[in-house]
mmCIF file of C-alpha atoms and ligand atoms in Angstrom:
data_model
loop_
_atom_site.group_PDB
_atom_site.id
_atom_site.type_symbol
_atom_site.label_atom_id
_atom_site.label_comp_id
_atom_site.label_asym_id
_atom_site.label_seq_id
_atom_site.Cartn_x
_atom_site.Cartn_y
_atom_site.Cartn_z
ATOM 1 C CA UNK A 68 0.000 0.000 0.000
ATOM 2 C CA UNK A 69 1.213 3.766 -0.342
ATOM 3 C CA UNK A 70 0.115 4.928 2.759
ATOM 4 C CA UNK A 71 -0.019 8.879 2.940
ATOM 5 C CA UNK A 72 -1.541 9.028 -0.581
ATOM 6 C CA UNK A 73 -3.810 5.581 -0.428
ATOM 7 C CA UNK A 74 -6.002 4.154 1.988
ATOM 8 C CA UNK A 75 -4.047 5.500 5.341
ATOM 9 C CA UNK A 76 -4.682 8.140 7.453
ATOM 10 C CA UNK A 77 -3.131 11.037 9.314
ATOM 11 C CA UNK A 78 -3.896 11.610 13.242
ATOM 12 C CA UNK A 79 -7.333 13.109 13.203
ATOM 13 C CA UNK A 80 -6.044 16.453 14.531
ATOM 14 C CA UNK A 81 -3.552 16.836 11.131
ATOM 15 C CA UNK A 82 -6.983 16.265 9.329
ATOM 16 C CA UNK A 83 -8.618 18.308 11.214
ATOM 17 C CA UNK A 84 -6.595 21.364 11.728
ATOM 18 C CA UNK A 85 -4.530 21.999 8.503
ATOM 19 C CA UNK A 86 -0.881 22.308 10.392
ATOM 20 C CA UNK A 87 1.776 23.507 8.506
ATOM 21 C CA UNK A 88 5.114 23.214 9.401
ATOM 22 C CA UNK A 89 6.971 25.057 6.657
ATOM 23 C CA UNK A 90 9.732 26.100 9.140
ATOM 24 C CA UNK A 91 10.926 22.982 10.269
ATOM 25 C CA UNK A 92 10.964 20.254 7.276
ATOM 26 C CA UNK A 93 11.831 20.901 3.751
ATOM 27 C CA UNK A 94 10.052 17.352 2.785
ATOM 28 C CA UNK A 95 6.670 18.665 4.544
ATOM 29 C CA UNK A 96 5.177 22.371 4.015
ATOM 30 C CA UNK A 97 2.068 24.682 3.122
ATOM 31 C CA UNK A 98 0.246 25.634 0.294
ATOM 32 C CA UNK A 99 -1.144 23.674 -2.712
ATOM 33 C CA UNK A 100 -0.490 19.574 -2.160
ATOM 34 C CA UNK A 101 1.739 18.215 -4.413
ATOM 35 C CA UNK A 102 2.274 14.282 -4.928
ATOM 36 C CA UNK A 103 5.061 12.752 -3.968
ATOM 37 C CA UNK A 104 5.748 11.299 -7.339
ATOM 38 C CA UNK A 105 6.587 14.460 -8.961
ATOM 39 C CA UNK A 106 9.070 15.564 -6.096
ATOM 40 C CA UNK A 107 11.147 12.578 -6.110
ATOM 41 C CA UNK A 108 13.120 10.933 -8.478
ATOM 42 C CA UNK A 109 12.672 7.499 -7.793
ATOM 43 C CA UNK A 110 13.725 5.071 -4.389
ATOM 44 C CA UNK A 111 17.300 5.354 -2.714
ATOM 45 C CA UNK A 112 18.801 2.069 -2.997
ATOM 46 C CA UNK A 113 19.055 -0.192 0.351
ATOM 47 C CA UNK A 114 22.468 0.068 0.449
ATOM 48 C CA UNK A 115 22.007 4.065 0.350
ATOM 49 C CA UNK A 116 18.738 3.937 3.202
ATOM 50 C CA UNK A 117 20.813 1.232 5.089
ATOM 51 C CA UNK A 118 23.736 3.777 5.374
ATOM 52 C CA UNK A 119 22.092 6.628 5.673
ATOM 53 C CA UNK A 120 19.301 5.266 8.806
ATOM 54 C CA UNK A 121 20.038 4.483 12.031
ATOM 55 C CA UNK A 122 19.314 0.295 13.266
ATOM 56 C CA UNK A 123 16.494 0.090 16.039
ATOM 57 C CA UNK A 124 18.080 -0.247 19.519
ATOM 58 C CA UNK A 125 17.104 -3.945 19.652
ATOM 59 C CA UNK A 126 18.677 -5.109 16.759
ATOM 60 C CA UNK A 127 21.950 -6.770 18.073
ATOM 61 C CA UNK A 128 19.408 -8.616 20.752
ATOM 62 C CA UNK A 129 16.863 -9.664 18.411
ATOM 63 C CA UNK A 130 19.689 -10.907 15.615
ATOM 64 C CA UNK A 131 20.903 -13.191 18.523
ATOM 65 C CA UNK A 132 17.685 -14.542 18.814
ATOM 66 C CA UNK A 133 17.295 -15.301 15.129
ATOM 67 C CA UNK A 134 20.867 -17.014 15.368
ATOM 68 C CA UNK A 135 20.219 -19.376 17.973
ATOM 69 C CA UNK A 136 16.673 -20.128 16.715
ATOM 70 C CA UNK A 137 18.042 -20.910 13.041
ATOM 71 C CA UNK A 138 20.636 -22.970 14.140
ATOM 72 C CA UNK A 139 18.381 -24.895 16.211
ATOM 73 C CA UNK A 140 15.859 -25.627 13.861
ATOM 74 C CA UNK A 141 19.089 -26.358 10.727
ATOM 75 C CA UNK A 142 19.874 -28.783 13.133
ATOM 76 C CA UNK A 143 16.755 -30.908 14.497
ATOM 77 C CA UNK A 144 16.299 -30.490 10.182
ATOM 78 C CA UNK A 145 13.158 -28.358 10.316
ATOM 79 C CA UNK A 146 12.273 -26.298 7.747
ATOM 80 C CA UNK A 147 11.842 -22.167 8.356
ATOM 81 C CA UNK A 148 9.441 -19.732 7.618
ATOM 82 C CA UNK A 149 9.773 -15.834 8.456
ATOM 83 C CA UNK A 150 6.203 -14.408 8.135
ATOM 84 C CA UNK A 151 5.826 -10.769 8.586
ATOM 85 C CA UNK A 152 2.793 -9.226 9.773
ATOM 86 C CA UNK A 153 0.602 -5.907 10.001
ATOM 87 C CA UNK A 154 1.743 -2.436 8.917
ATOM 88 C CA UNK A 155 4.708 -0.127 9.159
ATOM 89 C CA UNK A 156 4.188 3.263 10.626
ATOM 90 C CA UNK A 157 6.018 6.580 9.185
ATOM 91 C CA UNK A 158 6.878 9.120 11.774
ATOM 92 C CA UNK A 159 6.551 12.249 10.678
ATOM 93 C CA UNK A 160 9.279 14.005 13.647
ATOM 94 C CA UNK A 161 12.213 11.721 15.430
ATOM 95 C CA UNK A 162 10.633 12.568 19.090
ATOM 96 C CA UNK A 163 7.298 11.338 17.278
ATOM 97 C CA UNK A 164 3.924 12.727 18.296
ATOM 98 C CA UNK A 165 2.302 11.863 14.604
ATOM 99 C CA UNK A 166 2.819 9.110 12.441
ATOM 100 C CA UNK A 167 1.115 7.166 9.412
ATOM 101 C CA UNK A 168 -0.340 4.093 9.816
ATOM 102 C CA UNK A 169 -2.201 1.135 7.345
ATOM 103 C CA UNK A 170 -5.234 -0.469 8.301
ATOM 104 C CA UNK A 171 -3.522 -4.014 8.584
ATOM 105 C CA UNK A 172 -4.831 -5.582 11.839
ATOM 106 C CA UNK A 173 -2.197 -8.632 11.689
ATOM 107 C CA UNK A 174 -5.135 -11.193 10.602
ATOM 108 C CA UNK A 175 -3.410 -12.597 7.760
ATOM 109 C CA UNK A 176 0.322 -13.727 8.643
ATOM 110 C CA UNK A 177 -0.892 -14.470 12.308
ATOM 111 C CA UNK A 178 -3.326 -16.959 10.830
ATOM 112 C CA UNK A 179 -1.038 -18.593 8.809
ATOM 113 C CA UNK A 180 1.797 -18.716 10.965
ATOM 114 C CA UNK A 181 -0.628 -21.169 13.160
ATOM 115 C CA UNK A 182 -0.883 -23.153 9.666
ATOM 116 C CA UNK A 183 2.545 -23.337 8.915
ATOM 117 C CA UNK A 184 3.314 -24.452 12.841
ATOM 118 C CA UNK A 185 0.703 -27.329 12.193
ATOM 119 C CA UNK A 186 3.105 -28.856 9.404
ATOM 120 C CA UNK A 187 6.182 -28.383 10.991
ATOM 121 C CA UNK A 188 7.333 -25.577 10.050
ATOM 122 C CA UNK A 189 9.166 -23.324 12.715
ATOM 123 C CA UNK A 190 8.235 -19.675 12.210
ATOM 124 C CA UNK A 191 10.210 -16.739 12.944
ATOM 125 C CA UNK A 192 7.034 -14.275 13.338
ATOM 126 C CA UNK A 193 8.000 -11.016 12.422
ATOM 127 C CA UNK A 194 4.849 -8.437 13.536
ATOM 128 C CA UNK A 195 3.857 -4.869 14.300
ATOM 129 C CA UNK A 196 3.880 -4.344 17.755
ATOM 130 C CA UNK A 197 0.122 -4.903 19.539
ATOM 131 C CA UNK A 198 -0.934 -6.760 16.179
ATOM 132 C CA UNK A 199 -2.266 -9.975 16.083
ATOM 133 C CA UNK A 200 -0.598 -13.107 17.201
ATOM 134 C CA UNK A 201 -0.850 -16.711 16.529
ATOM 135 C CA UNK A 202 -3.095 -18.073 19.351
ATOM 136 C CA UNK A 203 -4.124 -15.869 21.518
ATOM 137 C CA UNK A 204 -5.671 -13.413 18.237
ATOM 138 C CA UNK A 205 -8.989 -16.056 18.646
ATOM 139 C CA UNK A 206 -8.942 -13.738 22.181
ATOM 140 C CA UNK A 207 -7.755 -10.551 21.747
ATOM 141 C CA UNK A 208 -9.001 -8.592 19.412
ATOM 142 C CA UNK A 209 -11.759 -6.197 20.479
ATOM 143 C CA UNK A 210 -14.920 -7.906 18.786
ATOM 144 C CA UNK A 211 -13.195 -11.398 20.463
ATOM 145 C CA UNK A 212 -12.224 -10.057 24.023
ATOM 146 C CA UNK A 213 -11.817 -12.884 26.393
ATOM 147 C CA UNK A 214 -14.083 -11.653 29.271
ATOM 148 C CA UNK A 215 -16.414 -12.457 26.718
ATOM 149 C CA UNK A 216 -15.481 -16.067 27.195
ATOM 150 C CA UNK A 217 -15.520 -16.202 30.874
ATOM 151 C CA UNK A 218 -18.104 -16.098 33.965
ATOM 152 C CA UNK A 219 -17.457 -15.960 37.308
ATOM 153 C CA UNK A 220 -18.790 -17.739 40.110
ATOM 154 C CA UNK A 221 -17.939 -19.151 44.118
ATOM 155 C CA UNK A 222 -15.678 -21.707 42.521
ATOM 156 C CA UNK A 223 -13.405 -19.056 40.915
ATOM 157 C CA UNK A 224 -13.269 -18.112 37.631
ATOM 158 C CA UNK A 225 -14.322 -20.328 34.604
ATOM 159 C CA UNK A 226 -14.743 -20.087 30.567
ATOM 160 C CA UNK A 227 -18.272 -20.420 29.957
ATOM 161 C CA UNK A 228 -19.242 -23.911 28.685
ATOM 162 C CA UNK A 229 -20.502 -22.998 24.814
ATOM 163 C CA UNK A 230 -16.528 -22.099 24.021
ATOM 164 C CA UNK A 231 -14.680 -24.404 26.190
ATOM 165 C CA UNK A 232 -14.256 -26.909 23.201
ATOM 166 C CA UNK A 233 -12.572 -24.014 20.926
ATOM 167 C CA UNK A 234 -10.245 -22.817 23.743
ATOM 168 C CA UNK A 235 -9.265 -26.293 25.051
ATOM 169 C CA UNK A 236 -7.844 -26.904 21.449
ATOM 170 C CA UNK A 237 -6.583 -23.306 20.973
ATOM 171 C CA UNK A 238 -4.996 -24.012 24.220
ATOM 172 C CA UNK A 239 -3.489 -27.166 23.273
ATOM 173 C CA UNK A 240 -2.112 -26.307 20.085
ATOM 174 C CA UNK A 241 -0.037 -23.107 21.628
ATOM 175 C CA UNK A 242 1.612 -24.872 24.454
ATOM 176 C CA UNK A 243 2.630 -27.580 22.207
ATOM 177 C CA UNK A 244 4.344 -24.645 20.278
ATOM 178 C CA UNK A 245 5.575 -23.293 23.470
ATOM 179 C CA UNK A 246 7.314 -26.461 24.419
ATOM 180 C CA UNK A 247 8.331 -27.773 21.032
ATOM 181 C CA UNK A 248 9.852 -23.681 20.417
ATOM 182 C CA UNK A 249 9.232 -23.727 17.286
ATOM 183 C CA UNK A 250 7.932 -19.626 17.477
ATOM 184 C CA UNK A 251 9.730 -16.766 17.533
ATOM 185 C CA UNK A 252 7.725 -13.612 17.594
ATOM 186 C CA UNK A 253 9.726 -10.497 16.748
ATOM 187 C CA UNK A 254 8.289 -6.534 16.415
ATOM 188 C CA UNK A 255 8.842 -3.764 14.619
ATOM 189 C CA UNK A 256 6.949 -0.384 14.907
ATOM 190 C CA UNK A 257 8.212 1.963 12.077
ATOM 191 C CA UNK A 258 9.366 1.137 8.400
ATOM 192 C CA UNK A 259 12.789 1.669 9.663
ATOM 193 C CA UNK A 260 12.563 -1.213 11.928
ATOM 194 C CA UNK A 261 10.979 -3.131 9.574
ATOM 195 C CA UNK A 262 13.670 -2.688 6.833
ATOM 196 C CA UNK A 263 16.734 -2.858 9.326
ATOM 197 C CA UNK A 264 15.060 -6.273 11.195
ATOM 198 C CA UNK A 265 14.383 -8.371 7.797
ATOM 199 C CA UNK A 266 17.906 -7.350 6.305
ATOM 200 C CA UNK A 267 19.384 -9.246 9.269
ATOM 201 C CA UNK A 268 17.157 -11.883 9.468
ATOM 202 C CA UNK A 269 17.263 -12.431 6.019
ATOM 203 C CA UNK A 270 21.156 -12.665 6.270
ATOM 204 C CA UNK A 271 20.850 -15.158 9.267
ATOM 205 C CA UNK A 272 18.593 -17.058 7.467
ATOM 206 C CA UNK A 273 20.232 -17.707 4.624
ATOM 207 C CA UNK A 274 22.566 -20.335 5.658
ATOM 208 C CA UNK A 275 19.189 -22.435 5.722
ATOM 209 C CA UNK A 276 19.143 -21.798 1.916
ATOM 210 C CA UNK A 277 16.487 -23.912 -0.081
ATOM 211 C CA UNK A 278 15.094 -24.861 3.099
ATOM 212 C CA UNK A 279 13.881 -21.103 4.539
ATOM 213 C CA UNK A 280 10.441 -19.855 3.119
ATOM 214 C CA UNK A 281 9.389 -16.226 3.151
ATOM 215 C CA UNK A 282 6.072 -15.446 3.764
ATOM 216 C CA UNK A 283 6.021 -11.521 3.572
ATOM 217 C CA UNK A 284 2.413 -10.177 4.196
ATOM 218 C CA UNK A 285 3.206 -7.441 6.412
ATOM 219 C CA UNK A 286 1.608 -3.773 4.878
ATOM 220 C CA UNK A 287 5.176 -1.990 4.281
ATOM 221 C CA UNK A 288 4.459 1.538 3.389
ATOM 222 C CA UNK A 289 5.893 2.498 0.217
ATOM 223 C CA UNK A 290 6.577 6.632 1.108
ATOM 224 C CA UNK A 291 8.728 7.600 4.136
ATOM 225 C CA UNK A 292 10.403 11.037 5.899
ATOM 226 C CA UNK A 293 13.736 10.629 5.824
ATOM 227 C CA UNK A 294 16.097 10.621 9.089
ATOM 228 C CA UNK A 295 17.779 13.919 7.643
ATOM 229 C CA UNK A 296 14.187 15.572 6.687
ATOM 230 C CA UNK A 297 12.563 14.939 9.629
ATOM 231 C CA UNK A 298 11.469 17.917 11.718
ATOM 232 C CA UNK A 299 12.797 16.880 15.483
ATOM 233 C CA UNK A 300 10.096 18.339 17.633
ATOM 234 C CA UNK A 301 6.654 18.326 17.326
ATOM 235 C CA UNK A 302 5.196 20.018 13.635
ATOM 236 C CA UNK A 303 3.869 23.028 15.461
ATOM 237 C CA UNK A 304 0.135 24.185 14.096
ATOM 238 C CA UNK A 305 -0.140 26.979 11.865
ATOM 239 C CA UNK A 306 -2.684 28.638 9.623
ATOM 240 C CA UNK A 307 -1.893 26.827 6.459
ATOM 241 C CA UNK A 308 -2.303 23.225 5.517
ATOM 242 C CA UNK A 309 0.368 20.724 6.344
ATOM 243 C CA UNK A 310 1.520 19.364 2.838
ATOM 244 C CA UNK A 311 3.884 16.014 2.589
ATOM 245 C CA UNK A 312 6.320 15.208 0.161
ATOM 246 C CA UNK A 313 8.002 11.465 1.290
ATOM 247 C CA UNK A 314 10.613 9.775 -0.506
ATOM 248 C CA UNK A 315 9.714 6.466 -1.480
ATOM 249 C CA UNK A 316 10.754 3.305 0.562
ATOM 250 C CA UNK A 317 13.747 1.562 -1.185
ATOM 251 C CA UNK A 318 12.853 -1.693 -2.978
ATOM 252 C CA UNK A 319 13.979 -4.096 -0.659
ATOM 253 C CA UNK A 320 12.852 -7.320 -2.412
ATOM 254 C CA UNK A 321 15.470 -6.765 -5.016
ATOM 255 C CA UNK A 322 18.525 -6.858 -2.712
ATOM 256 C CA UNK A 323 16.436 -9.537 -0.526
ATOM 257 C CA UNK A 324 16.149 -12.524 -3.295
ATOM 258 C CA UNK A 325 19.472 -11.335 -5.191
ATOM 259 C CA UNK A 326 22.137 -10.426 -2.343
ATOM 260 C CA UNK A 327 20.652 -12.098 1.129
ATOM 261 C CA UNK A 328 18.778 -14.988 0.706
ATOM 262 C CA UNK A 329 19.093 -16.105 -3.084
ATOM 263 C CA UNK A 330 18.290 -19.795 -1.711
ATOM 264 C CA UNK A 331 15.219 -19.480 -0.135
ATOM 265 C CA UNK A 332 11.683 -19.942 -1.586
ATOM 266 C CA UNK A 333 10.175 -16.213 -1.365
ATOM 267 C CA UNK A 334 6.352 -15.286 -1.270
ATOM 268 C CA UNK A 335 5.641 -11.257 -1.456
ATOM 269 C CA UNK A 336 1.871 -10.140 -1.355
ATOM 270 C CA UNK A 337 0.007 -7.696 -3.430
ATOM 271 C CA UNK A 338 -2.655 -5.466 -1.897
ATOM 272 C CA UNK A 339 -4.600 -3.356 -4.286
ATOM 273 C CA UNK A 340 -8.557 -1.755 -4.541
ATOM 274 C CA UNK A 341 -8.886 -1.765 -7.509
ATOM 275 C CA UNK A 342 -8.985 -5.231 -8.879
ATOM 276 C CA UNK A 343 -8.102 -4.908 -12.510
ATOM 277 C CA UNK A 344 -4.577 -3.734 -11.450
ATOM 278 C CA UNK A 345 -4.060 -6.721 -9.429
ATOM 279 C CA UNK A 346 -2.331 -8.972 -12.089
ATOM 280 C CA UNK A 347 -0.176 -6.429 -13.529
ATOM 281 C CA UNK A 348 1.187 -5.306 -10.319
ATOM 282 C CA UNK A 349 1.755 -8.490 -9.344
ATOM 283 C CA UNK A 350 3.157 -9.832 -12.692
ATOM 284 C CA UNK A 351 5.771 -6.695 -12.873
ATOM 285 C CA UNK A 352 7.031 -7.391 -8.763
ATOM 286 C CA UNK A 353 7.807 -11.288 -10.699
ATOM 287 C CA UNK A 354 9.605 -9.684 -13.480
ATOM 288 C CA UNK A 355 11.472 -6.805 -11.366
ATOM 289 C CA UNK A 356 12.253 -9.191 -8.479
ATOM 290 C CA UNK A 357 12.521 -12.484 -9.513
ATOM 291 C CA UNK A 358 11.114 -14.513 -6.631
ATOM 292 C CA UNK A 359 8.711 -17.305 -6.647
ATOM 293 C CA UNK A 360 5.076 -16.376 -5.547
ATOM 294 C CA UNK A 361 2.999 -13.037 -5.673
ATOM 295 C CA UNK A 362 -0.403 -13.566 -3.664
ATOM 296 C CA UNK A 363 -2.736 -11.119 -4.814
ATOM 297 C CA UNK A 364 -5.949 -9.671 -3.059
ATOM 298 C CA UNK A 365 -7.712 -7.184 -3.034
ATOM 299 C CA UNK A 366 -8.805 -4.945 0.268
ATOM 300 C CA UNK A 367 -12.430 -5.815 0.129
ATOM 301 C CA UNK A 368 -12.643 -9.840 -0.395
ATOM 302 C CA UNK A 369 -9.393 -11.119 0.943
ATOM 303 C CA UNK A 370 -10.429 -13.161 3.533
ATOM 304 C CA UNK A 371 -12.735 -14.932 0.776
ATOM 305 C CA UNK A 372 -10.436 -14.789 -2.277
ATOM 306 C CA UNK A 373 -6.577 -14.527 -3.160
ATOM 307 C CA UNK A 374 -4.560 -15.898 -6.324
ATOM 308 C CA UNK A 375 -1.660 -17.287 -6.273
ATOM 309 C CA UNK A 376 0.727 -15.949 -9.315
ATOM 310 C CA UNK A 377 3.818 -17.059 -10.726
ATOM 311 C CA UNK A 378 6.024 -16.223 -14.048
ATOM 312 C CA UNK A 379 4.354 -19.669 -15.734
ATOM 313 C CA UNK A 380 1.032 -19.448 -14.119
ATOM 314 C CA UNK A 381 -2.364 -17.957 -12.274
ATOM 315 C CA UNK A 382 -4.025 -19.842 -9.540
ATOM 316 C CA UNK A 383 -7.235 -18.838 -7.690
ATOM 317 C CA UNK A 384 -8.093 -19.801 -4.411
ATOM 318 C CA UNK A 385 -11.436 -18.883 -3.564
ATOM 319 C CA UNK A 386 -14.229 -19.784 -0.344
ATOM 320 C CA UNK A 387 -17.822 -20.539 -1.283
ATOM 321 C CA UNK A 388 -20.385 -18.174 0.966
ATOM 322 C CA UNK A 389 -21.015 -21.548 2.908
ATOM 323 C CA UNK A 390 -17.246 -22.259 3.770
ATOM 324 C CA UNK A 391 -16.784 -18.477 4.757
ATOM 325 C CA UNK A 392 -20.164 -17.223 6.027
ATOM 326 C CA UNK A 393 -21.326 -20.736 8.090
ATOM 327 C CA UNK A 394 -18.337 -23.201 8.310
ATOM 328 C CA UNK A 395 -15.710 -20.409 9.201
ATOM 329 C CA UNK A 396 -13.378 -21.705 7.234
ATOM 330 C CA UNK A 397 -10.000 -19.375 7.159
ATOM 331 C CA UNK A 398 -8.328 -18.954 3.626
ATOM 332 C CA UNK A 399 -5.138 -19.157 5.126
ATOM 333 C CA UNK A 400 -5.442 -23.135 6.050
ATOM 334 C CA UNK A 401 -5.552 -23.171 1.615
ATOM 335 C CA UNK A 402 -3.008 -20.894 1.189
ATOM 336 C CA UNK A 403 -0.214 -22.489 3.689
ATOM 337 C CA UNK A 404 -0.572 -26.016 2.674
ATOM 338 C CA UNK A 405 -0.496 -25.034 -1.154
ATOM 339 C CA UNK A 406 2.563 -23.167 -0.503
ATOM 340 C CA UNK A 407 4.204 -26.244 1.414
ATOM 341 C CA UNK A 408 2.988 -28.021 -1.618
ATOM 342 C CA UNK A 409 5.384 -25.435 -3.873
ATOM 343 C CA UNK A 410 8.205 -25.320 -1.263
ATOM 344 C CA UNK A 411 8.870 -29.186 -1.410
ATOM 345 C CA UNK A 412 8.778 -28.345 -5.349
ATOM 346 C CA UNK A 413 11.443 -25.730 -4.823
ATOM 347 C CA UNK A 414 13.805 -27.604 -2.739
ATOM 348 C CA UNK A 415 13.183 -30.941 -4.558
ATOM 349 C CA UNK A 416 13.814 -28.791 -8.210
ATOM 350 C CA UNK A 417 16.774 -26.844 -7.196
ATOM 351 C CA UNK A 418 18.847 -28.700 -9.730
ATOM 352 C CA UNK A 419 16.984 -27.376 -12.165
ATOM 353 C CA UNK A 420 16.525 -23.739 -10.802
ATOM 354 C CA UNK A 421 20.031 -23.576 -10.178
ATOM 355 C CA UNK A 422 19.606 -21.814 -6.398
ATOM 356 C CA UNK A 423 20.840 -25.049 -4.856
ATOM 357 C CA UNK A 424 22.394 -25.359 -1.240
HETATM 358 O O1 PAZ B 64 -3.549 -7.877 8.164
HETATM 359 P P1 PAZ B 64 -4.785 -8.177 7.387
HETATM 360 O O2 PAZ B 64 -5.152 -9.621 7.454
HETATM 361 O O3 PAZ B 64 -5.904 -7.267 7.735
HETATM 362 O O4 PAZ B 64 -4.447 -7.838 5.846
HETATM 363 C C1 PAZ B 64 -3.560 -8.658 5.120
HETATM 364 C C2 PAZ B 64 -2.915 -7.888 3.967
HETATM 365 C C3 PAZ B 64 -3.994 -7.381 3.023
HETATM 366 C C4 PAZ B 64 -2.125 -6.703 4.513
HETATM 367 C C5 PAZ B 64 -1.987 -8.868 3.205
HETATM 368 O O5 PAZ B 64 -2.723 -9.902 2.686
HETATM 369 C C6 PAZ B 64 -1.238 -8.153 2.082
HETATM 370 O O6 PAZ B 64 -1.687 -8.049 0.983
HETATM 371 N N1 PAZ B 64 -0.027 -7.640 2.393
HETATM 372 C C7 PAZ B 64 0.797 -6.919 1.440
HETATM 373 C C8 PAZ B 64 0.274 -5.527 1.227
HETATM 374 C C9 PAZ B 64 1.058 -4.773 0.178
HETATM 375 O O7 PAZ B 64 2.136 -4.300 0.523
HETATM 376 O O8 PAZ B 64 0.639 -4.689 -0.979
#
């Protein structure tokens, strides 16, 4: 998604009020708006953002904890997935008071990283901070609170009787996760993070070549303010409008399937609106990146319908009403086992796609 100029929103009170800040950042200022696209020339490359940005404090901790986790897994000969999950936010100052955000609750790649667990996959999840996780997402989300669940009586507390069944085999499934340890949940707030974080998993990860899936269906925003643009304090109100010009986010597929993890099997995901864009978009990341999978969908139906697109071919994968509407069925337990399915291809094919370990 391209979050300041499609489908994301500003804090209300930017909305609201009109605040222009032409005295602190040359990237943002007043008058008439002006897209992005005709103020920039095109996306620094990584290695330019990568020198130019500072790494998240947690980095050096986090890469540790990708380390030992790979090398665990490489070892008891499990196979790897990194899924990433929910949206990037853009800070519009360093000490930030306002950001941009995407409407990407987490659904998706916490879903499937419960698939991928139930075939034996150990999954490095990757997530925005406070979005969903595997699990405990049947519980936390607002419409799914779990005092809803629960009543109270003499005895203590209990979960009421209609959803015991459900949680006992929630339950079940994430302490056998828990003591197998084959999760690793990892977050990332901003786009920075984001960037910084997969770069060194990716390089981690690599030594797992053929064997290490990617599963990226996080909402990375496309624009950014950067480091040297950003106003430091707090965009002061003013009687003009606040206008944005962001630099777009460097493409970091490119470096990610060419320079840090050329083995692995790597599935990037396509968000658009409007659907008759959906196969060209997706068809041009193929060409311009050179991975393995695009999933398409579009905002409106994809928890009902996704397709599955290659260089050679098109696959739909699509819910009847009764599957979504009365059986519940999640698209994500089709999507994971198809793409198990096309992993086993990958890493039983690599003679013949030459990415061999
Ligand atoms: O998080 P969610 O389940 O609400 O949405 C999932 C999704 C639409 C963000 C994901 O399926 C996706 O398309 N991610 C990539 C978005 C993009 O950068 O185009």
């Amino acid at each position: 998604p391209t979050p300041a100029l499609n489908g994301a929103h500003l804090s209300s009170d930017i909305h609201a009020n009109g605040i222009s800040n032409q005295h602190y950042v040359p990237s943002v200022s007043s008058g008439a708006s002006t897209p992005a696209s005709t103020a920039s020339p095109g996306p620094v490359s990584a290695e330019v953002y990568f020198a130019s940005h500072v790494a998240p404090k947690s980095l050096p901790e986090n890469a540790e904890k990708i380390r030992a986790f790979v090398d665990r897994h490489m070892h008891e000969g499990r196979r790897v997935v990194l899924v990433t999950s929910g949206g990037t936010t853009v800070p519009l100052e360093t000490q930030t008071v306002r950001f941009i955000d995407n409407f990407s609750a987490g659904t998706r790649g916490a879903t499937s990283a419960e698939f991928f667990l139930e075939e034996g996959y150990a999954v490095i999840f990757m997530h925005r901070q406070f979005s969903l996780q595997p699990y405990s997402r049947h519980y936390s989300h607002s419409r799914n609170c779990f005092l809803e669940f629960m009543e109270a009586d003499d005895d203590g507390i209990h979960v009421m009787p209609a959803y015991v069944e459900k949680m006992k085999t929630v339950l079940a499934k994430y302490r056998a996760t828990q003591k197998a340890g084959t999760l690793l949940t990892l977050d990332f707030v901003t786009v920075n993070d984001y960037l910084f974080l997969l770069r060194e998993a990716a390089q981690i990860i690599s030594k797992l070549d053929v064997n290490a899936m990617y599963y990226l269906a996080a909402a990375v925003s496309d624009f950014f303010i950067p480091a040297d643009k950003m106003s430091e304090h707090k965009i002061q109100s003013g009687d003009g409008l606040l206008n944005l010009s962001m630099d777009q986010v460097p493409k970091i597929l490119k470096p990610l399937v060419n320079d840090w993890t050329p083995k692995a099997f790597i599935v990037s995901f396509k968000l658009e609106t409007d659907e008759a864009l959906l196969p060209i978009k997706s068809r041009q990341a193929l060409k311009r990146y050179g991975h393995q999978i695009v999933i398409g969908n579009v905002l409106t139906t994809r928890k009902r319908v996704v397709k599955l697109i290659t260089t050679e071919d098109e696959a739909e994968i699509r819910l009847t009403a009764e599957e979504d509407e009365v059986q519940h069925i999640e698209i994500e337990s089709r999507i994971v086992p198809e793409l198990i399915l096309r992993h086993t291809a990958w890493i039983e094919d690599c003679g013949k796609h030459g990415r061999c370990g």
